[in-house]
Amino acid sequence: MNVTEKETQPYADQRPGTSGLRKKVTVFQQANYLENFVQSIFDSLEGLQGQTLVVGGDGRYFNRHAVQVILRMAAANGLGRVLVGRGGLLSTPAASCVIRKHGAFGGIILSASHNPAGPDGDFGIKYNIGNGGPAPEKITETIYQNSREIRRYRIAEHADLDLDTVGEHHIGTMVVEVIDPVSDYADLMQQLFDFDRIHALINSGLFQMRFDAMHAITGPYAVEILENRLGVTPDALMNAVPKEDFGGGHPDPNLVYAKELVDVLFAADAPDFGAASDGDGDRNMILGRKFFVTPSDSLAVLAANAHLTPGYRLGLAGIARSMPTSQAADRVAERLGIELYETPTGWKFFGNLLDAGKATLCGEESFGTGSDHVREKDGLWAVLFWLNLLAVRKESVQKIVTSHWRSYGRNYYSRHDYENVDGERAGELMKRLRDQCGTLAGTRYGNYEVAFNDDFAYTDPVDGSISERQGIRVAFSDGSRIVFRLSGTGTEGATLRIYLERYEADPEQQLQDPQHALADLINIAEQIARIRHYTGRETPTVIT
Ligand code: G1P
Ligand code: ZN
């Protein structure tokens, strides 16, 4: 094997964000941009020699090229074996599953999640460690430091490999094993959920569903699991053929971007159940007939009903949610007598809790739900969990959620995003909120009285690491909250996220439109943060 050490110059902007390095494809196409980052990953890992690495991505534009480069660099850096999904594909949760199942040293996942793809779209790359989860900040910071000093990278000279058929190749002594990207994952799902009962429900003639893969990675997973193993008819799978540009769409499963599915589920003859996943398969949206399940509620409902599934019948060790996620799951944890962990935004913060056996289920308001079965959030897992509940409870999605509210109370919830606003102005807005921290307690806004306002800081209960400045919380004496933070995943300007939450115990008052139920808090958010002034916008770009 011919290995060359190529000279290079550092780029200043390779600091991984909430979920790896995400940039425009055109940024990744700059000379050595990808190579610099990949070498910086390898340079940050000790004991790589002879180890196994998992590589795959969501299939977006640039995925194929990146996989070939990574394989040649892995060989040059002394890896022993690389497992790569056929076609260079692996959904994010499937990559996590494969890393764990095969005891790999780690994995490189190529994805910019739900961000649009194509030559003018986004690309992303992240490193996952041996537990299958995103690398902790200690590693991502080392990668960043390496990327600032890099002067050379190692790459083997080799022709592109055929990745479109399952089989083995060699680059020097390194083995490249092209694996079926779906089967390990599908087998794991079959262990966790009652496929016989779900099959019976789906084939009962009384149940209709749709799954929208949004032309992204979950297409082949849905075909194998939902169609081949569970008997869903092909017409129930929408946009199941992955495309490099995701069909020109924005594969983010929410009410705005998954409009095609939403229209079907809110039509006169709507099916009973609808779901969608995102670009790399880790997010999910759950819909019933004319009914939307807020992700925070989904986490709470899954937790309250987990004992009905084979994989979780023995109960949950604990529940973890990101700080801005609603407190609906807290009430379930309280009733179950288990611990509830509140972490900063980003799945990586769940890793230690899952590894230590402290939490079983985790969730984020951003359409992410998952458990200790892998170390990523998992879109199809959530869909199958819901199907399992529907098959056991034999009630509609709406019935299951509204009876949950009656039993636990409802946490009205909404997130308002102001996308692509001026970065400097957004920074000023946040600075002002930060400067106000600790000063608002006791202040009244209409019926609401501020209990405290702070900048959320988290001490990891497992390794004691501290993460500061994780979002401004304004908490009110009745448990309502407004949270402000800037996105760490955007690639253009800044995105301001405002999270609104209000608790309603009275069943008579639980069926309002959330925007209406939260109207007072929306006004208070404007008063406190002067959003219009700083963003120059009258309304949010996306409301979920
Ligand atoms: C967003 C979500 C966050 C999620 C992340 C990766 O991050 O808010 O919950 O973990 O995407 O999918 P943000 O852009 O807010 O930093
Ligand atoms: Zn994603």
CSV table of N, CA, C and O in Angstrom, one decimal, residues 323-437:
chain,number,residue,atom,x,y,z
A,323,MET,N,-33.1,20.1,28.5
A,323,MET,CA,-33.7,21.2,29.3
A,323,MET,C,-34.9,21.8,28.7
A,323,MET,O,-35.9,22.0,29.3
A,324,PRO,N,-34.8,22.2,27.4
A,324,PRO,CA,-36.0,22.9,26.8
A,324,PRO,C,-37.2,22.0,26.6
A,324,PRO,O,-38.3,22.5,26.3
A,325,THR,N,-37.0,20.7,26.6
A,325,THR,CA,-38.1,19.8,26.4
A,325,THR,C,-39.2,19.9,27.6
A,325,THR,O,-38.8,20.2,28.7
A,326,SER,N,-40.4,19.8,27.3
A,326,SER,CA,-41.4,20.1,28.3
A,326,SER,C,-41.3,19.1,29.5
A,326,SER,O,-40.7,18.0,29.4
A,327,GLN,N,-41.9,19.5,30.6
A,327,GLN,CA,-41.8,18.8,31.8
A,327,GLN,C,-42.9,17.7,31.9
A,327,GLN,O,-43.1,17.1,33.0
A,328,ALA,N,-43.5,17.3,30.8
A,328,ALA,CA,-44.5,16.2,30.8
A,328,ALA,C,-43.9,14.9,31.3
A,328,ALA,O,-44.5,14.2,32.1
A,329,ALA,N,-42.7,14.6,30.9
A,329,ALA,CA,-42.0,13.4,31.3
A,329,ALA,C,-41.7,13.4,32.8
A,329,ALA,O,-41.7,12.3,33.4
A,330,ASP,N,-41.5,14.6,33.3
A,330,ASP,CA,-41.2,14.7,34.8
A,330,ASP,C,-42.3,14.1,35.6
A,330,ASP,O,-42.1,13.4,36.6
A,331,ARG,N,-43.5,14.3,35.1
A,331,ARG,CA,-44.7,13.9,35.9
A,331,ARG,C,-44.8,12.3,35.8
A,331,ARG,O,-45.2,11.7,36.8
A,332,VAL,N,-44.4,11.8,34.7
A,332,VAL,CA,-44.4,10.3,34.6
A,332,VAL,C,-43.4,9.7,35.5
A,332,VAL,O,-43.6,8.8,36.2
A,333,ALA,N,-42.2,10.3,35.4
A,333,ALA,CA,-41.1,9.8,36.2
A,333,ALA,C,-41.5,9.8,37.7
A,333,ALA,O,-41.2,8.9,38.5
A,334,GLU,N,-42.1,10.9,38.1
A,334,GLU,CA,-42.5,11.1,39.5
A,334,GLU,C,-43.5,9.9,39.9
A,334,GLU,O,-43.3,9.3,40.9
A,335,ARG,N,-44.5,9.7,39.0
A,335,ARG,CA,-45.4,8.6,39.3
A,335,ARG,C,-44.8,7.3,39.3
A,335,ARG,O,-45.2,6.4,40.1
A,336,LEU,N,-43.9,7.1,38.4
A,336,LEU,CA,-43.2,5.7,38.4
A,336,LEU,C,-42.2,5.6,39.5
A,336,LEU,O,-41.6,4.5,39.7
A,337,GLY,N,-41.9,6.7,40.2
A,337,GLY,CA,-40.9,6.7,41.2
A,337,GLY,C,-39.5,6.5,40.7
A,337,GLY,O,-38.6,5.8,41.4
A,338,ILE,N,-39.2,7.0,39.5
A,338,ILE,CA,-37.8,6.9,39.0
A,338,ILE,C,-37.3,8.3,38.8
A,338,ILE,O,-38.0,9.3,38.8
A,339,GLU,N,-36.0,8.4,38.5
A,339,GLU,CA,-35.2,9.6,38.4
A,339,GLU,C,-35.5,10.3,37.0
A,339,GLU,O,-35.7,9.6,36.0
A,340,LEU,N,-35.6,11.6,37.1
A,340,LEU,CA,-35.7,12.4,35.8
A,340,LEU,C,-34.4,13.3,35.7
A,340,LEU,O,-34.1,14.0,36.7
A,341,TYR,N,-33.7,13.2,34.6
A,341,TYR,CA,-32.5,13.9,34.4
A,341,TYR,C,-32.8,15.0,33.4
A,341,TYR,O,-33.4,14.8,32.3
A,342,GLU,N,-32.3,16.2,33.7
A,342,GLU,CA,-32.5,17.4,32.8
A,342,GLU,C,-31.1,17.8,32.2
A,342,GLU,O,-30.2,18.2,33.0
A,343,THR,N,-30.9,17.6,30.9
A,343,THR,CA,-29.6,17.8,30.3
A,343,THR,C,-29.6,18.9,29.4
A,343,THR,O,-30.6,19.4,28.9
A,344,PRO,N,-28.4,19.4,29.0
A,344,PRO,CA,-28.4,20.4,27.9
A,344,PRO,C,-28.9,19.9,26.6
A,344,PRO,O,-28.9,18.6,26.4
A,345,THR,N,-29.2,20.7,25.6
A,345,THR,CA,-29.6,20.3,24.3
A,345,THR,C,-28.5,19.5,23.6
A,345,THR,O,-27.3,19.9,23.7
A,346,GLY,N,-28.9,18.5,22.9
A,346,GLY,CA,-27.9,17.7,22.2
A,346,GLY,C,-27.9,16.2,22.7
A,346,GLY,O,-27.8,16.1,23.9
A,347,TRP,N,-27.9,15.3,21.8
A,347,TRP,CA,-28.0,13.9,22.3
A,347,TRP,C,-26.8,13.4,23.0
A,347,TRP,O,-26.8,12.5,23.9
A,348,LYS,N,-25.6,14.1,22.8
A,348,LYS,CA,-24.4,13.6,23.4
A,348,LYS,C,-24.5,13.6,24.9
A,348,LYS,O,-23.8,12.9,25.6
A,349,PHE,N,-25.3,14.5,25.5
A,349,PHE,CA,-25.4,14.6,26.9
A,349,PHE,C,-26.1,13.4,27.6
A,349,PHE,O,-26.1,13.2,28.8
A,350,PHE,N,-26.8,12.6,26.7
A,350,PHE,CA,-27.5,11.4,27.3
A,350,PHE,C,-26.6,10.2,27.4
A,350,PHE,O,-26.8,9.3,28.2
A,351,GLY,N,-25.4,10.3,26.7
A,351,GLY,CA,-24.6,9.1,26.6
A,351,GLY,C,-24.1,8.5,28.0
A,351,GLY,O,-24.3,7.3,28.2
A,352,ASN,N,-23.6,9.4,28.8
A,352,ASN,CA,-23.2,8.9,30.1
A,352,ASN,C,-24.3,8.3,31.0
A,352,ASN,O,-24.1,7.3,31.6
A,353,LEU,N,-25.5,8.9,30.9
A,353,LEU,CA,-26.6,8.4,31.7
A,353,LEU,C,-27.0,7.1,31.2
A,353,LEU,O,-27.4,6.2,32.0
A,354,LEU,N,-27.0,6.9,29.9
A,354,LEU,CA,-27.4,5.6,29.3
A,354,LEU,C,-26.3,4.5,29.7
A,354,LEU,O,-26.6,3.4,30.1
A,355,ASP,N,-25.1,4.9,29.5
A,355,ASP,CA,-24.0,4.0,29.8
A,355,ASP,C,-24.0,3.5,31.2
A,355,ASP,O,-23.7,2.4,31.6
A,356,ALA,N,-24.3,4.5,32.1
A,356,ALA,CA,-24.3,4.2,33.6
A,356,ALA,C,-25.5,3.5,34.0
A,356,ALA,O,-25.7,3.2,35.2
A,357,GLY,N,-26.5,3.3,33.1
A,357,GLY,CA,-27.7,2.6,33.5
A,357,GLY,C,-28.6,3.5,34.3
A,357,GLY,O,-29.5,3.0,35.0
A,358,LYS,N,-28.4,4.8,34.3
A,358,LYS,CA,-29.3,5.7,35.0
A,358,LYS,C,-30.6,6.0,34.3
A,358,LYS,O,-31.6,6.3,34.9
A,359,ALA,N,-30.5,6.1,33.0
A,359,ALA,CA,-31.7,6.4,32.2
A,359,ALA,C,-31.9,5.3,31.2
A,359,ALA,O,-31.0,4.7,30.6
A,360,THR,N,-33.2,5.0,30.9
A,360,THR,CA,-33.6,4.1,29.9
A,360,THR,C,-34.1,4.8,28.6
A,360,THR,O,-33.7,4.5,27.5
A,361,LEU,N,-35.1,5.7,28.9
A,361,LEU,CA,-35.6,6.5,27.8
A,361,LEU,C,-35.1,7.9,27.8
A,361,LEU,O,-34.9,8.5,28.9
A,362,CYS,N,-34.9,8.5,26.6
A,362,CYS,CA,-34.5,9.9,26.6
A,362,CYS,C,-35.3,10.6,25.5
A,362,CYS,O,-35.7,10.0,24.5
A,363,GLY,N,-35.4,11.9,25.6
A,363,GLY,CA,-36.1,12.6,24.5
A,363,GLY,C,-35.8,14.1,24.5
A,363,GLY,O,-35.3,14.7,25.5
A,364,GLU,N,-35.9,14.7,23.3
A,364,GLU,CA,-35.8,16.1,23.1
A,364,GLU,C,-37.1,16.6,22.4
A,364,GLU,O,-37.7,15.9,21.6
A,365,GLU,N,-37.4,17.9,22.6
A,365,GLU,CA,-38.6,18.5,22.0
A,365,GLU,C,-38.4,18.6,20.5
A,365,GLU,O,-39.4,18.7,19.8
A,366,SER,N,-37.2,18.4,20.0
A,366,SER,CA,-36.9,18.6,18.6
A,366,SER,C,-37.1,17.3,17.8
A,366,SER,O,-36.3,17.0,17.0
A,367,PHE,N,-38.2,16.6,18.2
A,367,PHE,CA,-38.6,15.4,17.4
A,367,PHE,C,-37.5,14.3,17.6
A,367,PHE,O,-37.3,13.5,16.6
A,368,GLY,N,-36.9,14.2,18.7
A,368,GLY,CA,-35.9,13.2,19.0
A,368,GLY,C,-36.3,12.3,20.2
A,368,GLY,O,-36.7,12.9,21.3
A,369,THR,N,-36.4,11.0,20.0
A,369,THR,CA,-36.7,10.1,21.1
A,369,THR,C,-35.8,8.9,21.0
A,369,THR,O,-35.5,8.6,19.8
A,370,GLY,N,-35.5,8.3,22.1
A,370,GLY,CA,-34.7,7.1,22.0
A,370,GLY,C,-34.5,6.4,23.3
A,370,GLY,O,-35.2,6.8,24.3
A,371,SER,N,-33.7,5.4,23.3
A,371,SER,CA,-33.5,4.7,24.6
A,371,SER,C,-32.1,4.1,24.6
A,371,SER,O,-31.2,4.4,23.8
A,372,ASP,N,-31.8,3.3,25.6
A,372,ASP,CA,-30.5,2.7,25.8
A,372,ASP,C,-30.2,1.6,24.8
A,372,ASP,O,-29.2,0.9,24.9
A,373,HIS,N,-31.1,1.4,23.8
A,373,HIS,CA,-30.8,0.3,22.8
A,373,HIS,C,-29.7,0.7,21.9
A,373,HIS,O,-29.0,-0.1,21.3
A,374,VAL,N,-29.5,2.0,21.6
A,374,VAL,CA,-28.4,2.6,20.9
A,374,VAL,C,-28.0,3.9,21.6
A,374,VAL,O,-28.5,4.2,22.7
A,375,ARG,N,-27.1,4.6,21.1
A,375,ARG,CA,-26.7,5.9,21.7
A,375,ARG,C,-26.9,7.1,20.8
A,375,ARG,O,-26.2,8.1,20.8
A,376,GLU,N,-28.0,7.0,20.0
A,376,GLU,CA,-28.5,8.1,19.2
A,376,GLU,C,-30.0,8.1,19.3
A,376,GLU,O,-30.6,7.1,19.7
A,377,LYS,N,-30.6,9.2,19.0
A,377,LYS,CA,-32.0,9.2,19.0
A,377,LYS,C,-32.4,8.4,17.7
A,377,LYS,O,-31.6,8.1,16.9
A,378,ASP,N,-33.7,7.9,17.7
A,378,ASP,CA,-34.0,6.9,16.8
A,378,ASP,C,-35.4,7.0,16.2
A,378,ASP,O,-36.4,6.7,17.0
A,379,GLY,N,-35.5,7.5,15.0
A,379,GLY,CA,-36.8,7.7,14.4
A,379,GLY,C,-37.7,6.5,14.2
A,379,GLY,O,-38.8,6.5,14.8
A,380,LEU,N,-37.2,5.5,13.6
A,380,LEU,CA,-38.1,4.3,13.3
A,380,LEU,C,-38.4,3.6,14.6
A,380,LEU,O,-39.5,3.0,14.8
A,381,TRP,N,-37.5,3.6,15.6
A,381,TRP,CA,-37.7,3.0,16.9
A,381,TRP,C,-39.0,3.6,17.5
A,381,TRP,O,-39.8,2.9,18.0
A,382,ALA,N,-39.1,5.0,17.4
A,382,ALA,CA,-40.2,5.7,18.0
A,382,ALA,C,-41.5,5.3,17.3
A,382,ALA,O,-42.6,5.1,17.9
A,383,VAL,N,-41.4,5.1,16.0
A,383,VAL,CA,-42.6,4.7,15.2
A,383,VAL,C,-43.0,3.3,15.6
A,383,VAL,O,-44.2,3.1,15.8
A,384,LEU,N,-42.1,2.4,15.8
A,384,LEU,CA,-42.4,1.0,16.1
A,384,LEU,C,-42.9,1.0,17.6
A,384,LEU,O,-43.8,0.2,17.9
A,385,PHE,N,-42.4,1.8,18.4
A,385,PHE,CA,-42.9,1.9,19.8
A,385,PHE,C,-44.3,2.3,19.8
A,385,PHE,O,-45.2,1.6,20.5
A,386,TRP,N,-44.7,3.3,19.0
A,386,TRP,CA,-46.1,3.7,19.0
A,386,TRP,C,-46.9,2.6,18.4
A,386,TRP,O,-48.0,2.4,18.9
A,387,LEU,N,-46.5,2.0,17.3
A,387,LEU,CA,-47.2,0.9,16.7
A,387,LEU,C,-47.5,-0.2,17.7
A,387,LEU,O,-48.6,-0.8,17.8
A,388,ASN,N,-46.5,-0.5,18.5
A,388,ASN,CA,-46.6,-1.5,19.6
A,388,ASN,C,-47.7,-1.1,20.6
A,388,ASN,O,-48.6,-1.9,20.9
A,389,LEU,N,-47.7,0.2,21.0
A,389,LEU,CA,-48.7,0.7,21.9
A,389,LEU,C,-50.1,0.6,21.3
A,389,LEU,O,-51.1,0.2,21.9
A,390,LEU,N,-50.2,1.0,20.0
A,390,LEU,CA,-51.5,1.0,19.4
A,390,LEU,C,-52.0,-0.5,19.3
A,390,LEU,O,-53.2,-0.7,19.4
A,391,ALA,N,-51.1,-1.4,19.0
A,391,ALA,CA,-51.5,-2.8,18.8
A,391,ALA,C,-52.0,-3.4,20.2
A,391,ALA,O,-52.9,-4.2,20.2
A,392,VAL,N,-51.4,-2.9,21.3
A,392,VAL,CA,-51.8,-3.5,22.6
A,392,VAL,C,-53.0,-2.8,23.1
A,392,VAL,O,-54.0,-3.4,23.6
A,393,ARG,N,-53.0,-1.4,23.0
A,393,ARG,CA,-54.1,-0.7,23.7
A,393,ARG,C,-55.4,-0.6,22.8
A,393,ARG,O,-56.5,-0.4,23.3
A,394,LYS,N,-55.2,-0.8,21.5
A,394,LYS,CA,-56.4,-0.8,20.6
A,394,LYS,C,-57.2,0.4,20.8
A,394,LYS,O,-58.5,0.4,20.8
A,395,GLU,N,-56.5,1.5,20.9
A,395,GLU,CA,-57.2,2.8,21.0
A,395,GLU,C,-56.5,3.7,20.0
A,395,GLU,O,-55.4,3.4,19.5
A,396,SER,N,-57.2,4.8,19.6
A,396,SER,CA,-56.6,5.8,18.7
A,396,SER,C,-55.4,6.5,19.3
A,396,SER,O,-55.3,6.6,20.5
A,397,VAL,N,-54.6,7.1,18.5
A,397,VAL,CA,-53.5,8.0,19.0
A,397,VAL,C,-54.1,9.1,19.8
A,397,VAL,O,-53.6,9.4,21.0
A,398,GLN,N,-55.1,9.7,19.3
A,398,GLN,CA,-55.7,10.8,20.1
A,398,GLN,C,-56.2,10.4,21.4
A,398,GLN,O,-56.0,11.1,22.4
A,399,LYS,N,-56.9,9.2,21.5
A,399,LYS,CA,-57.4,8.7,22.7
A,399,LYS,C,-56.3,8.5,23.7
A,399,LYS,O,-56.4,8.8,24.9
A,400,ILE,N,-55.2,7.9,23.2
A,400,ILE,CA,-54.1,7.6,24.1
A,400,ILE,C,-53.5,8.9,24.7
A,400,ILE,O,-53.2,9.0,25.9
A,401,VAL,N,-53.3,9.9,23.9
A,401,VAL,CA,-52.7,11.1,24.4
A,401,VAL,C,-53.7,11.9,25.3
A,401,VAL,O,-53.3,12.4,26.3
A,402,THR,N,-54.9,12.0,24.9
A,402,THR,CA,-55.8,12.8,25.7
A,402,THR,C,-56.1,12.1,27.0
A,402,THR,O,-56.2,12.8,28.1
A,403,SER,N,-56.1,10.8,27.1
A,403,SER,CA,-56.3,10.2,28.4
A,403,SER,C,-55.0,10.3,29.2
A,403,SER,O,-55.1,10.4,30.5
A,404,HIS,N,-53.9,10.4,28.5
A,404,HIS,CA,-52.6,10.7,29.3
A,404,HIS,C,-52.7,12.1,29.9
A,404,HIS,O,-52.4,12.3,31.1
A,405,TRP,N,-53.2,13.1,29.2
A,405,TRP,CA,-53.4,14.4,29.7
A,405,TRP,C,-54.3,14.4,30.9
A,405,TRP,O,-54.1,15.1,31.9
A,406,ARG,N,-55.4,13.7,30.8
A,406,ARG,CA,-56.4,13.7,31.9
A,406,ARG,C,-55.8,13.1,33.1
A,406,ARG,O,-56.0,13.6,34.2
A,407,SER,N,-54.9,12.1,32.9
A,407,SER,CA,-54.3,11.5,34.1
A,407,SER,C,-53.2,12.3,34.7
A,407,SER,O,-53.1,12.4,35.9
A,408,TYR,N,-52.4,12.9,33.8
A,408,TYR,CA,-51.1,13.6,34.3
A,408,TYR,C,-51.2,15.1,34.2
A,408,TYR,O,-50.4,15.8,34.8
A,409,GLY,N,-52.2,15.7,33.5
A,409,GLY,CA,-52.3,17.1,33.2
A,409,GLY,C,-51.6,17.3,31.9
A,409,GLY,O,-50.8,16.4,31.4
A,410,ARG,N,-51.8,18.4,31.2
A,410,ARG,CA,-51.2,18.7,29.9
A,410,ARG,C,-50.2,19.8,30.0
A,410,ARG,O,-50.4,20.8,30.6
A,411,ASN,N,-49.0,19.6,29.5
A,411,ASN,CA,-48.0,20.6,29.3
A,411,ASN,C,-48.1,21.2,27.9
A,411,ASN,O,-47.6,20.6,27.0
A,412,TYR,N,-48.9,22.3,27.8
A,412,TYR,CA,-49.0,23.0,26.5
A,412,TYR,C,-47.6,23.4,26.1
A,412,TYR,O,-46.8,23.9,27.0
A,413,TYR,N,-47.2,23.2,24.9
A,413,TYR,CA,-45.8,23.4,24.5
A,413,TYR,C,-45.7,23.9,23.1
A,413,TYR,O,-46.4,23.4,22.2
A,414,SER,N,-44.8,24.8,22.8
A,414,SER,CA,-44.5,25.2,21.5
A,414,SER,C,-43.1,25.7,21.4
A,414,SER,O,-42.6,26.3,22.4
A,415,ARG,N,-42.5,25.6,20.2
A,415,ARG,CA,-41.2,26.2,20.0
A,415,ARG,C,-41.3,27.2,18.8
A,415,ARG,O,-41.8,26.8,17.8
A,416,HIS,N,-40.8,28.4,19.0
A,416,HIS,CA,-40.8,29.4,17.9
A,416,HIS,C,-39.3,29.6,17.5
A,416,HIS,O,-38.5,30.0,18.3
A,417,ASP,N,-39.1,29.4,16.2
A,417,ASP,CA,-37.8,29.6,15.7
A,417,ASP,C,-37.7,30.8,14.8
A,417,ASP,O,-38.6,31.0,13.9
A,418,TYR,N,-36.7,31.6,15.0
A,418,TYR,CA,-36.4,32.7,14.1
A,418,TYR,C,-35.1,32.3,13.3
A,418,TYR,O,-34.0,32.4,13.9
A,419,GLU,N,-35.2,31.8,12.1
A,419,GLU,CA,-34.1,31.3,11.4
A,419,GLU,C,-33.3,32.3,10.6
A,419,GLU,O,-33.9,33.3,10.1
A,420,ASN,N,-32.0,32.1,10.5
A,420,ASN,CA,-31.2,32.9,9.7
A,420,ASN,C,-31.3,34.4,10.0
A,420,ASN,O,-31.5,35.3,9.1
A,421,VAL,N,-31.3,34.8,11.3
A,421,VAL,CA,-31.3,36.2,11.7
A,421,VAL,C,-29.8,36.6,11.8
A,421,VAL,O,-28.9,35.8,11.8
A,422,ASP,N,-29.6,37.9,11.9
A,422,ASP,CA,-28.3,38.5,11.9
A,422,ASP,C,-27.6,38.0,13.2
A,422,ASP,O,-28.1,38.1,14.3
A,423,GLY,N,-26.4,37.4,13.0
A,423,GLY,CA,-25.7,36.7,14.1
A,423,GLY,C,-25.4,37.7,15.2
A,423,GLY,O,-25.5,37.4,16.4
A,424,GLU,N,-24.9,38.9,14.9
A,424,GLU,CA,-24.5,39.9,15.9
A,424,GLU,C,-25.7,40.3,16.7
A,424,GLU,O,-25.6,40.4,18.0
A,425,ARG,N,-26.8,40.6,16.0
A,425,ARG,CA,-28.0,41.1,16.8
A,425,ARG,C,-28.5,39.9,17.7
A,425,ARG,O,-29.0,40.2,18.8
A,426,ALA,N,-28.5,38.7,17.2
A,426,ALA,CA,-29.0,37.6,18.0
A,426,ALA,C,-28.1,37.5,19.2
A,426,ALA,O,-28.6,37.2,20.3
A,427,GLY,N,-26.8,37.7,19.0
A,427,GLY,CA,-25.8,37.6,20.1
A,427,GLY,C,-26.2,38.7,21.2
A,427,GLY,O,-26.1,38.5,22.4
A,428,GLU,N,-26.5,39.9,20.7
A,428,GLU,CA,-26.9,41.0,21.6
A,428,GLU,C,-28.1,40.7,22.4
A,428,GLU,O,-28.2,41.0,23.6
A,429,LEU,N,-29.1,40.1,21.7
A,429,LEU,CA,-30.3,39.7,22.4
A,429,LEU,C,-30.0,38.7,23.6
A,429,LEU,O,-30.4,38.9,24.7
A,430,MET,N,-29.2,37.7,23.2
A,430,MET,CA,-28.8,36.7,24.3
A,430,MET,C,-28.0,37.4,25.4
A,430,MET,O,-28.2,37.0,26.6
A,431,LYS,N,-27.1,38.3,25.0
A,431,LYS,CA,-26.3,38.9,26.0
A,431,LYS,C,-27.1,39.7,27.0
A,431,LYS,O,-27.0,39.6,28.2
A,432,ARG,N,-28.1,40.4,26.5
A,432,ARG,CA,-29.0,41.1,27.3
A,432,ARG,C,-29.8,40.2,28.3
A,432,ARG,O,-29.9,40.5,29.5
A,433,LEU,N,-30.2,39.1,27.8
A,433,LEU,CA,-30.9,38.1,28.6
A,433,LEU,C,-30.0,37.6,29.7
A,433,LEU,O,-30.4,37.4,30.9
A,434,ARG,N,-28.8,37.3,29.3
A,434,ARG,CA,-27.8,36.8,30.2
A,434,ARG,C,-27.5,37.8,31.3
A,434,ARG,O,-27.4,37.4,32.5
A,435,ASP,N,-27.4,39.0,30.9
A,435,ASP,CA,-27.1,40.1,31.9
A,435,ASP,C,-28.2,40.2,32.9
A,435,ASP,O,-28.0,40.7,34.1
A,436,GLN,N,-29.4,39.9,32.5
A,436,GLN,CA,-30.6,40.0,33.4
A,436,GLN,C,-30.7,38.8,34.3
A,436,GLN,O,-31.6,38.9,35.2
A,437,CYS,N,-29.9,37.8,34.1
A,437,CYS,CA,-30.1,36.6,34.9
A,437,CYS,C,-30.1,36.9,36.4
A,437,CYS,O,-29.2,37.7,36.9
